[in-house]
CSV table of C-alpha atoms and ligand atoms in Angstrom, one decimal:
chain,number,residue,atom,x,y,z
A,7,UNK,CA,42.8,41.8,205.2
A,8,UNK,CA,44.2,41.9,208.7
A,9,UNK,CA,44.9,38.5,210.3
A,10,UNK,CA,43.5,39.4,213.7
A,11,UNK,CA,44.1,35.9,215.0
A,12,UNK,CA,47.8,36.1,214.3
A,13,UNK,CA,48.1,39.5,216.0
A,14,UNK,CA,46.3,38.2,219.1
A,15,UNK,CA,48.4,35.1,219.2
A,16,UNK,CA,51.6,37.2,219.1
A,17,UNK,CA,50.2,39.5,221.8
A,18,UNK,CA,49.4,36.5,224.0
A,19,UNK,CA,52.9,35.1,223.5
A,20,UNK,CA,54.5,38.4,224.6
A,21,UNK,CA,52.2,38.6,227.6
A,22,UNK,CA,53.2,35.1,228.7
A,23,UNK,CA,56.9,36.1,228.7
A,24,UNK,CA,56.2,39.3,230.8
A,25,UNK,CA,57.0,39.0,234.5
A,26,UNK,CA,56.2,42.6,235.6
A,27,UNK,CA,52.4,42.4,235.8
A,28,UNK,CA,51.6,45.2,238.2
A,29,UNK,CA,49.7,44.9,241.4
A,30,UNK,CA,46.3,43.3,242.0
A,31,UNK,CA,43.7,45.6,243.6
A,32,UNK,CA,43.2,44.4,247.2
A,33,UNK,CA,41.1,47.2,248.6
A,34,UNK,CA,38.1,45.0,247.7
A,35,UNK,CA,39.4,41.8,249.5
A,36,UNK,CA,37.6,39.4,247.1
A,37,UNK,CA,39.5,40.8,244.1
A,38,UNK,CA,42.9,39.9,245.7
A,39,UNK,CA,42.1,36.2,245.3
A,40,UNK,CA,42.6,36.2,241.6
A,41,UNK,CA,45.6,34.6,239.9
A,42,UNK,CA,47.9,37.4,238.7
A,43,UNK,CA,49.2,35.3,235.7
A,44,UNK,CA,45.8,35.2,233.9
A,45,UNK,CA,45.7,36.9,230.5
A,46,UNK,CA,42.9,36.9,228.0
A,47,UNK,CA,42.1,38.9,224.8
A,48,UNK,CA,39.1,38.7,222.5
A,49,UNK,CA,38.2,40.8,219.5
A,50,UNK,CA,35.0,40.9,217.5
A,51,UNK,CA,34.7,42.7,214.2
A,52,UNK,CA,31.8,44.4,212.5
A,53,UNK,CA,30.8,41.2,210.8
A,54,UNK,CA,30.7,39.5,214.2
A,55,UNK,CA,33.7,37.3,213.5
A,56,UNK,CA,35.4,36.5,216.8
A,57,UNK,CA,39.1,36.1,217.5
A,58,UNK,CA,40.7,35.2,220.9
A,59,UNK,CA,43.8,34.1,222.8
A,60,UNK,CA,44.6,33.1,226.3
A,61,UNK,CA,42.0,33.1,229.1
A,62,UNK,CA,39.4,34.9,227.0
A,63,UNK,CA,36.5,32.8,228.3
A,64,UNK,CA,37.3,33.0,232.0
A,65,UNK,CA,35.0,35.3,233.9
A,66,UNK,CA,36.3,38.1,236.1
A,67,UNK,CA,34.9,41.1,238.0
A,68,UNK,CA,34.2,43.8,235.5
A,69,UNK,CA,34.0,46.6,238.2
A,70,UNK,CA,34.0,50.1,236.5
A,71,UNK,CA,33.4,48.7,233.0
A,72,UNK,CA,29.7,48.3,234.3
A,73,UNK,CA,29.5,52.1,234.4
A,74,UNK,CA,29.2,52.1,230.6
A,75,UNK,CA,26.1,49.9,230.8
A,76,UNK,CA,24.4,51.9,233.5
A,77,UNK,CA,25.0,55.1,231.6
A,78,UNK,CA,23.5,53.5,228.5
A,79,UNK,CA,20.4,52.4,230.4
A,80,UNK,CA,20.0,55.8,232.1
A,81,UNK,CA,20.3,57.7,228.8
A,82,UNK,CA,17.6,55.4,227.4
A,83,UNK,CA,15.4,56.3,230.4
A,84,UNK,CA,15.8,60.0,230.8
A,85,UNK,CA,17.9,61.1,227.8
A,86,UNK,CA,19.8,64.4,227.8
A,87,UNK,CA,18.3,65.4,231.2
A,88,UNK,CA,21.0,63.3,232.7
A,89,UNK,CA,23.6,66.0,232.0
A,90,UNK,CA,21.9,68.4,234.5
A,91,UNK,CA,23.2,66.1,237.3
A,92,UNK,CA,26.5,64.8,235.9
A,93,UNK,CA,29.1,66.7,233.8
A,94,UNK,CA,31.1,65.5,230.9
A,95,UNK,CA,34.6,66.7,231.6
A,96,UNK,CA,37.7,64.5,232.4
A,97,UNK,CA,38.6,64.9,236.1
A,98,UNK,CA,42.3,64.3,236.0
A,99,UNK,CA,41.8,62.6,239.3
A,100,UNK,CA,41.7,59.0,240.4
A,101,UNK,CA,38.3,57.4,240.2
A,102,UNK,CA,37.4,57.9,243.9
A,103,UNK,CA,38.6,61.4,244.6
A,104,UNK,CA,36.1,63.6,246.4
A,105,UNK,CA,37.8,67.0,246.6
A,106,UNK,CA,36.5,68.1,243.2
A,107,UNK,CA,33.0,67.0,244.1
A,108,UNK,CA,32.9,69.3,247.1
A,109,UNK,CA,34.4,72.1,245.1
A,110,UNK,CA,31.9,71.7,242.3
A,111,UNK,CA,28.9,71.5,244.7
A,112,UNK,CA,27.9,67.9,244.1
A,113,UNK,CA,27.9,67.8,240.3
A,114,UNK,CA,30.4,64.9,239.5
A,115,UNK,CA,32.8,65.6,236.7
A,116,UNK,CA,31.7,62.7,234.5
A,117,UNK,CA,29.7,59.5,234.7
A,118,UNK,CA,32.7,57.2,234.9
A,119,UNK,CA,34.3,58.5,238.2
A,120,UNK,CA,32.6,56.9,241.2
A,121,UNK,CA,30.4,59.9,242.3
A,122,UNK,CA,29.2,60.2,238.7
A,123,UNK,CA,28.4,56.5,238.5
A,124,UNK,CA,26.6,56.7,241.8
A,125,UNK,CA,24.4,59.5,240.5
A,126,UNK,CA,23.6,57.3,237.4
A,127,UNK,CA,22.8,54.4,239.7
A,128,UNK,CA,20.4,56.8,241.6
A,129,UNK,CA,18.7,57.6,238.3
A,130,UNK,CA,18.1,53.9,237.5
A,131,UNK,CA,16.7,53.3,241.0
A,132,UNK,CA,14.3,56.2,240.6
A,133,UNK,CA,13.0,54.9,237.3
A,134,UNK,CA,12.9,51.1,237.6
A,135,UNK,CA,10.6,48.9,239.7
A,136,UNK,CA,13.2,46.2,240.4
A,137,UNK,CA,16.5,48.0,239.7
A,138,UNK,CA,18.9,45.1,240.2
A,139,UNK,CA,16.8,42.6,238.2
A,140,UNK,CA,16.0,45.0,235.4
A,141,UNK,CA,19.6,46.2,235.0
A,142,UNK,CA,20.8,42.6,234.9
A,143,UNK,CA,18.1,41.8,232.3
A,144,UNK,CA,19.3,44.8,230.3
A,145,UNK,CA,22.9,43.7,230.3
A,146,UNK,CA,21.9,40.1,229.3
A,147,UNK,CA,19.9,41.6,226.5
A,148,UNK,CA,22.7,43.7,225.0
A,149,UNK,CA,25.2,40.9,225.6
A,150,UNK,CA,22.8,38.3,224.0
A,151,UNK,CA,23.8,36.1,226.9
A,152,UNK,CA,21.5,35.0,229.7
A,153,UNK,CA,24.3,33.5,231.8
A,154,UNK,CA,25.7,36.8,232.9
A,155,UNK,CA,25.3,37.4,236.6
A,156,UNK,CA,26.3,39.4,239.7
A,157,UNK,CA,28.8,38.0,242.1
A,158,UNK,CA,27.2,38.7,245.5
A,159,UNK,CA,30.3,37.7,247.4
A,160,UNK,CA,32.3,40.5,245.6
A,161,UNK,CA,29.4,43.0,246.2
A,162,UNK,CA,29.4,42.1,249.9
A,163,UNK,CA,33.2,42.4,250.1
A,164,UNK,CA,33.1,45.8,248.5
A,165,UNK,CA,30.3,46.9,250.9
A,166,UNK,CA,32.5,46.0,253.9
A,167,UNK,CA,35.4,48.2,252.7
A,168,UNK,CA,33.5,50.8,250.7
A,169,UNK,CA,34.0,53.8,253.0
A,170,UNK,CA,35.1,56.1,250.2
A,171,UNK,CA,32.0,55.3,248.2
A,172,UNK,CA,29.8,55.9,251.3
A,173,UNK,CA,31.6,59.3,251.7
A,174,UNK,CA,30.9,60.1,248.0
A,175,UNK,CA,27.2,59.1,248.3
A,176,UNK,CA,26.8,61.1,251.5
A,177,UNK,CA,28.4,64.2,249.9
A,178,UNK,CA,26.1,63.8,246.9
A,179,UNK,CA,23.1,63.5,249.2
A,180,UNK,CA,24.1,66.7,251.1
A,181,UNK,CA,24.2,68.6,247.8
A,182,UNK,CA,20.8,67.2,247.0
A,183,UNK,CA,22.1,65.2,244.0
A,184,UNK,CA,20.9,61.9,245.2
A,185,UNK,CA,17.1,61.1,245.2
A,186,UNK,CA,17.2,57.7,247.0
A,187,UNK,CA,18.8,56.8,250.3
A,188,UNK,CA,22.6,56.1,250.4
A,189,UNK,CA,22.2,52.5,251.4
A,190,UNK,CA,19.9,51.6,248.5
A,191,UNK,CA,22.0,53.4,245.9
A,192,UNK,CA,25.3,51.8,247.1
A,193,UNK,CA,23.8,48.4,247.2
A,194,UNK,CA,22.9,48.7,243.5
A,195,UNK,CA,26.3,50.3,242.7
A,196,UNK,CA,28.2,47.5,244.4
A,197,UNK,CA,26.1,44.9,242.6
A,198,UNK,CA,26.6,46.5,239.1
A,199,UNK,CA,30.4,46.5,239.8
A,200,UNK,CA,30.3,42.8,240.8
A,201,UNK,CA,29.1,41.7,237.4
A,202,UNK,CA,31.3,38.8,236.2
A,203,UNK,CA,32.0,38.5,232.5
A,204,UNK,CA,34.7,37.1,230.2
A,205,UNK,CA,36.6,39.0,227.5
A,206,UNK,CA,34.5,37.2,224.9
A,207,UNK,CA,31.3,38.4,226.6
A,208,UNK,CA,32.5,41.9,227.1
A,209,UNK,CA,33.7,42.4,223.5
A,210,UNK,CA,30.4,41.1,222.2
A,211,UNK,CA,28.4,43.3,224.6
A,212,UNK,CA,30.3,46.4,223.4
A,213,UNK,CA,29.3,45.6,219.9
A,214,UNK,CA,26.4,48.1,220.1
A,215,UNK,CA,28.9,51.0,220.6
A,216,UNK,CA,30.6,50.2,217.2
A,217,UNK,CA,27.3,49.4,215.5
A,218,UNK,CA,25.4,52.7,216.0
A,219,UNK,CA,23.5,51.6,219.1
A,220,UNK,CA,22.2,48.3,217.7
A,221,UNK,CA,23.1,45.3,219.8
A,222,UNK,CA,23.7,41.7,218.7
A,223,UNK,CA,20.0,41.0,219.0
A,224,UNK,CA,19.5,43.8,216.5
A,225,UNK,CA,17.6,45.9,219.0
A,226,UNK,CA,18.4,49.6,219.0
A,227,UNK,CA,19.3,51.0,222.5
A,228,UNK,CA,20.8,54.3,221.7
A,229,UNK,CA,20.5,57.0,219.0
A,230,UNK,CA,23.6,57.6,217.0
A,231,UNK,CA,24.1,60.9,218.8
A,232,UNK,CA,24.1,59.1,222.2
A,233,UNK,CA,26.6,56.5,220.9
A,234,UNK,CA,28.8,59.4,219.8
A,235,UNK,CA,28.6,60.9,223.3
A,236,UNK,CA,29.3,57.6,225.2
A,237,UNK,CA,32.3,56.9,222.9
A,238,UNK,CA,33.6,60.4,223.5
A,239,UNK,CA,33.3,60.0,227.2
A,240,UNK,CA,35.1,56.7,227.0
A,241,UNK,CA,38.0,58.4,225.2
A,242,UNK,CA,38.2,61.4,227.5
A,243,UNK,CA,37.2,59.8,230.9
A,244,UNK,CA,37.5,56.0,230.5
A,245,UNK,CA,40.8,55.4,232.2
A,246,UNK,CA,40.8,57.3,235.5
A,247,UNK,CA,43.6,60.0,235.4
A,248,UNK,CA,45.4,58.1,232.6
A,249,UNK,CA,42.9,58.8,229.8
A,250,UNK,CA,45.4,61.0,228.0
A,251,UNK,CA,48.1,58.3,228.2
A,252,UNK,CA,45.6,55.7,226.9
A,253,UNK,CA,44.7,57.9,223.9
A,254,UNK,CA,48.4,58.6,223.4
A,255,UNK,CA,49.5,54.9,223.5
A,256,UNK,CA,46.4,53.1,222.2
A,257,UNK,CA,44.3,55.7,220.4
A,258,UNK,CA,40.9,54.2,221.0
A,259,UNK,CA,37.9,55.0,223.3
A,260,UNK,CA,37.5,52.4,226.0
A,261,UNK,CA,36.8,51.7,229.7
A,262,UNK,CA,38.8,49.9,232.3
A,263,UNK,CA,38.0,48.4,235.7
A,264,UNK,CA,40.0,47.5,238.8
A,265,UNK,CA,39.3,43.8,238.2
A,266,UNK,CA,42.0,44.2,235.4
A,267,UNK,CA,39.6,44.3,232.4
A,268,UNK,CA,39.8,46.8,229.6
A,269,UNK,CA,37.4,47.1,226.7
A,270,UNK,CA,38.3,49.3,223.7
A,271,UNK,CA,36.7,50.0,220.4
A,272,UNK,CA,37.0,51.4,216.9
A,273,UNK,CA,33.5,52.6,215.7
A,274,UNK,CA,32.3,50.6,212.6
A,275,UNK,CA,35.4,48.3,212.8
A,276,UNK,CA,35.9,46.2,216.0
A,277,UNK,CA,35.8,46.0,219.8
A,278,UNK,CA,38.3,44.2,221.9
A,279,UNK,CA,38.5,43.2,225.5
A,280,UNK,CA,41.6,42.2,227.5
A,281,UNK,CA,42.0,40.9,231.0
A,282,UNK,CA,45.1,40.8,233.2
A,283,UNK,CA,44.5,41.4,236.9
A,284,UNK,CA,47.7,43.3,237.7
A,285,UNK,CA,47.3,47.1,237.6
A,286,UNK,CA,49.7,49.9,237.0
A,287,UNK,CA,50.0,52.9,239.4
A,288,UNK,CA,47.0,54.6,237.9
A,289,UNK,CA,44.7,51.6,238.4
A,290,UNK,CA,44.6,50.3,234.8
A,291,UNK,CA,45.6,46.8,233.8
A,292,UNK,CA,49.3,46.8,233.1
A,293,UNK,CA,49.5,44.1,230.5
A,294,UNK,CA,46.1,45.1,229.1
A,295,UNK,CA,47.4,48.5,228.1
A,296,UNK,CA,50.6,47.0,226.6
A,297,UNK,CA,48.5,44.5,224.7
A,298,UNK,CA,46.2,47.2,223.2
A,299,UNK,CA,49.1,49.4,222.3
A,300,UNK,CA,50.6,46.5,220.4
A,301,UNK,CA,47.3,45.8,218.7
A,302,UNK,CA,46.7,49.3,217.4
A,303,UNK,CA,50.4,49.7,216.4
A,304,UNK,CA,50.6,46.4,214.5
A,305,UNK,CA,47.2,46.7,212.7
A,306,UNK,CA,47.5,50.5,212.3
A,307,UNK,CA,43.9,50.7,213.4
A,308,UNK,CA,43.5,53.6,215.9
A,309,UNK,CA,40.9,56.4,215.5
A,310,UNK,CA,43.8,58.9,215.0
B,428,LIG,N1,33.6,49.1,242.6
B,428,LIG,C1,34.9,49.8,242.5
B,428,LIG,C2,34.9,51.0,243.4
B,428,LIG,O1,34.0,51.7,243.5
B,428,LIG,C3,35.0,50.2,241.0
B,428,LIG,C4,36.4,50.8,240.8
B,428,LIG,C5,36.8,50.7,239.4
B,428,LIG,O2,36.8,49.6,238.7
B,428,LIG,O3,37.3,51.7,238.9
B,428,LIG,O4,35.9,51.3,244.0
């Protein structure tokens, strides 16, 4: 039996001794206010036993990690039809690059780059009466936690500097791959990215992706085929243009965000969330990646 608590404690001790923590994202001004020296890690196994170390209960901006939840909700609403509007190939580009989108006539490479997530947001808006409320209720349900919320200050901060996402949404609109108006879609998108959650909450929310689509409340949200596809997308597209490096170093599907969070999972075994706000050059949490590499190396639990 693996002593997960011991492994997490060791990872936390190493993290505390590490000075080079990368650079905090400041293109969303609110994100730049976070303490660079925070570090948290939380792991939940199949039996729902929880292990944690560091600042694992402190909430932070989950940013792109929210794209996994919108994708899950969209697949539940329109199923495989989604793939006529978004592709499933890694982009090899940073999350906000637009050149490929123009080249490929408005079909985003995958649902985790920004244009893909904006199309997924558009799908939700077209199918929900009160999109922001219903999406929040959905996340609270799969998390089994009614305290999760948006941070409207972060959403407003991103709106002020979100020129690139406005460009992406306008490009999608010009290629007729956006049904709703740009302002409405981006307001939803900035709110989904502003969700604030802790490592403990994230690991427990991702439980459904290790448990065949059944969340902690024992509701089934995805077919096993859909879980397979989401996990495959996390492996191939979950880390911007560093998905190959993450598979190489860590060997698990997962998703990161510019708030410094990473969630990774081993189907039928465990999911783990880390948070350290400093990012590497590719936009992934520097310490988070090191921590997860150590976790899968020491426990010998990677999918490969
Ligand atoms: N809201 C951020 C953006 O669109 C999300 C980026 C990320 O976490 O990858 O720029």
